[in-house]
């Protein structure tokens, strides 16, 4: 199905990172994504590296190399929700408590422990990836 303007689906979101290899490892080894493509653009962006890491049909584009302005990681949910721009990537999970426990076992720090948001029928938790990007985890409660 497409929209009136021809949009057919969400394709990917891009993240800019300082450590390409560590980010690929985080998304593949820790979260279970798979690398679907890797490339460079030597004439346009010398030294930059790109990859798509996929979970199902959704991809995260990882971009590294060149000059990078790093972001200051958020410290809590209130700080996160107070920032402008794109906020986070959300991954749907079947069992939020089991997912959070598994991430803790892999050494991932939890930004927000599981909490319920009744108006949307979901339990949520939040983590940082290895570069400080926020990933929300969501489990339907209804």
GROMACS .gro file of C-alpha atoms in nm:
model
  142
    1UNK     CA    1   0.000   0.000   0.000
    2UNK     CA    2   0.132   0.346  -0.078
    3UNK     CA    3   0.034   0.694   0.035
    4UNK     CA    4  -0.120   0.956  -0.192
    5UNK     CA    5   0.234   1.078  -0.263
    6UNK     CA    6   0.369   0.730  -0.336
    7UNK     CA    7   0.545   0.650  -0.007
    8UNK     CA    8   0.539   0.274   0.041
    9UNK     CA    9   0.721   0.204   0.370
   10UNK     CA   10   0.978   0.329   0.615
   11UNK     CA   11   1.314   0.219   0.477
   12UNK     CA   12   1.594   0.306   0.719
   13UNK     CA   13   1.732   0.551   0.971
   14UNK     CA   14   2.096   0.666   0.971
   15UNK     CA   15   2.327   0.706   1.269
   16UNK     CA   16   2.664   0.881   1.260
   17UNK     CA   17   2.923   0.712   1.482
   18UNK     CA   18   3.289   0.746   1.575
   19UNK     CA   19   3.371   0.373   1.592
   20UNK     CA   20   3.243   0.181   1.290
   21UNK     CA   21   3.362  -0.165   1.397
   22UNK     CA   22   3.230  -0.134   1.753
   23UNK     CA   23   2.893  -0.012   1.627
   24UNK     CA   24   2.860  -0.297   1.377
   25UNK     CA   25   2.949  -0.540   1.658
   26UNK     CA   26   2.693  -0.382   1.895
   27UNK     CA   27   2.407  -0.404   1.647
   28UNK     CA   28   2.496  -0.755   1.523
   29UNK     CA   29   2.641  -0.933   1.827
   30UNK     CA   30   2.438  -0.760   2.099
   31UNK     CA   31   2.106  -0.685   1.929
   32UNK     CA   32   2.094  -0.956   1.661
   33UNK     CA   33   2.089  -0.738   1.349
   34UNK     CA   34   2.264  -0.862   1.033
   35UNK     CA   35   2.492  -0.663   0.803
   36UNK     CA   36   2.308  -0.644   0.471
   37UNK     CA   37   2.548  -0.412   0.282
   38UNK     CA   38   2.878  -0.230   0.332
   39UNK     CA   39   3.026   0.038   0.105
   40UNK     CA   40   3.248   0.344   0.075
   41UNK     CA   41   3.222   0.663  -0.130
   42UNK     CA   42   3.594   0.742  -0.180
   43UNK     CA   43   3.545   1.037  -0.413
   44UNK     CA   44   3.264   1.207  -0.222
   45UNK     CA   45   3.365   1.121   0.136
   46UNK     CA   46   3.721   0.990   0.157
   47UNK     CA   47   3.776   0.760   0.455
   48UNK     CA   48   3.407   0.724   0.537
   49UNK     CA   49   3.258   0.377   0.582
   50UNK     CA   50   2.891   0.287   0.548
   51UNK     CA   51   2.679  -0.019   0.628
   52UNK     CA   52   2.320  -0.124   0.655
   53UNK     CA   53   2.245  -0.344   0.954
   54UNK     CA   54   1.905  -0.506   0.922
   55UNK     CA   55   1.642  -0.647   1.154
   56UNK     CA   56   1.374  -0.794   0.931
   57UNK     CA   57   1.296  -0.542   0.659
   58UNK     CA   58   1.412  -0.241   0.865
   59UNK     CA   59   1.768  -0.115   0.836
   60UNK     CA   60   1.993   0.118   1.032
   61UNK     CA   61   2.253   0.292   0.818
   62UNK     CA   62   2.582   0.319   1.007
   63UNK     CA   63   2.810   0.602   0.889
   64UNK     CA   64   3.163   0.650   1.025
   65UNK     CA   65   3.480   0.837   0.936
   66UNK     CA   66   3.579   1.198   0.885
   67UNK     CA   67   3.499   1.482   1.122
   68UNK     CA   68   3.234   1.403   1.381
   69UNK     CA   69   3.058   1.623   1.632
   70UNK     CA   70   2.977   1.392   1.918
   71UNK     CA   71   2.654   1.418   2.114
   72UNK     CA   72   2.635   1.422   2.490
   73UNK     CA   73   2.445   1.108   2.592
   74UNK     CA   74   2.121   1.161   2.781
   75UNK     CA   75   2.122   1.073   3.147
   76UNK     CA   76   1.754   0.991   3.197
   77UNK     CA   77   1.418   0.979   3.022
   78UNK     CA   78   1.327   1.341   3.110
   79UNK     CA   79   1.651   1.468   2.956
   80UNK     CA   80   1.592   1.251   2.648
   81UNK     CA   81   1.234   1.372   2.598
   82UNK     CA   82   1.343   1.735   2.637
   83UNK     CA   83   1.571   1.730   2.331
   84UNK     CA   84   1.464   1.837   1.983
   85UNK     CA   85   1.513   1.643   1.661
   86UNK     CA   86   1.501   1.269   1.612
   87UNK     CA   87   1.483   1.106   1.948
   88UNK     CA   88   1.526   0.733   1.934
   89UNK     CA   89   1.486   0.408   1.748
   90UNK     CA   90   1.220   0.174   1.888
   91UNK     CA   91   1.247  -0.205   1.872
   92UNK     CA   92   0.940  -0.418   1.943
   93UNK     CA   93   1.005  -0.712   2.178
   94UNK     CA   94   0.798  -1.009   2.289
   95UNK     CA   95   0.909  -1.017   2.654
   96UNK     CA   96   1.051  -0.688   2.778
   97UNK     CA   97   1.179  -0.825   3.108
   98UNK     CA   98   1.363  -1.113   2.938
   99UNK     CA   99   1.511  -0.876   2.677
  100UNK     CA  100   1.633  -0.631   2.942
  101UNK     CA  101   1.782  -0.916   3.146
  102UNK     CA  102   1.958  -1.051   2.836
  103UNK     CA  103   2.099  -0.708   2.752
  104UNK     CA  104   2.226  -0.667   3.110
  105UNK     CA  105   2.395  -1.009   3.079
  106UNK     CA  106   2.573  -0.872   2.770
  107UNK     CA  107   2.692  -0.566   2.966
  108UNK     CA  108   2.449  -0.313   2.818
  109UNK     CA  109   2.363  -0.030   3.057
  110UNK     CA  110   1.991   0.034   3.091
  111UNK     CA  111   1.892   0.401   3.060
  112UNK     CA  112   1.535   0.336   3.179
  113UNK     CA  113   1.417   0.016   3.345
  114UNK     CA  114   1.081  -0.121   3.222
  115UNK     CA  115   0.785   0.107   3.286
  116UNK     CA  116   0.424   0.105   3.170
  117UNK     CA  117   0.258   0.371   2.953
  118UNK     CA  118  -0.111   0.286   2.989
  119UNK     CA  119  -0.249   0.532   2.728
  120UNK     CA  120  -0.063   0.348   2.449
  121UNK     CA  121  -0.089  -0.004   2.594
  122UNK     CA  122   0.284  -0.062   2.613
  123UNK     CA  123   0.567  -0.133   2.852
  124UNK     CA  124   0.889   0.044   2.757
  125UNK     CA  125   1.257   0.046   2.851
  126UNK     CA  126   1.549   0.241   2.705
  127UNK     CA  127   1.916   0.172   2.642
  128UNK     CA  128   2.208   0.351   2.478
  129UNK     CA  129   2.393   0.189   2.191
  130UNK     CA  130   2.773   0.197   2.203
  131UNK     CA  131   2.773   0.553   2.059
  132UNK     CA  132   2.514   0.702   2.295
  133UNK     CA  133   2.214   0.674   2.058
  134UNK     CA  134   1.889   0.591   2.237
  135UNK     CA  135   1.708   0.266   2.162
  136UNK     CA  136   1.361   0.221   2.307
  137UNK     CA  137   1.231  -0.132   2.367
  138UNK     CA  138   0.855  -0.179   2.353
  139UNK     CA  139   0.621  -0.463   2.450
  140UNK     CA  140   0.246  -0.443   2.393
  141UNK     CA  141   0.039  -0.492   2.708
  142UNK     CA  142  -0.301  -0.514   2.545
   0.00000   0.00000   0.00000
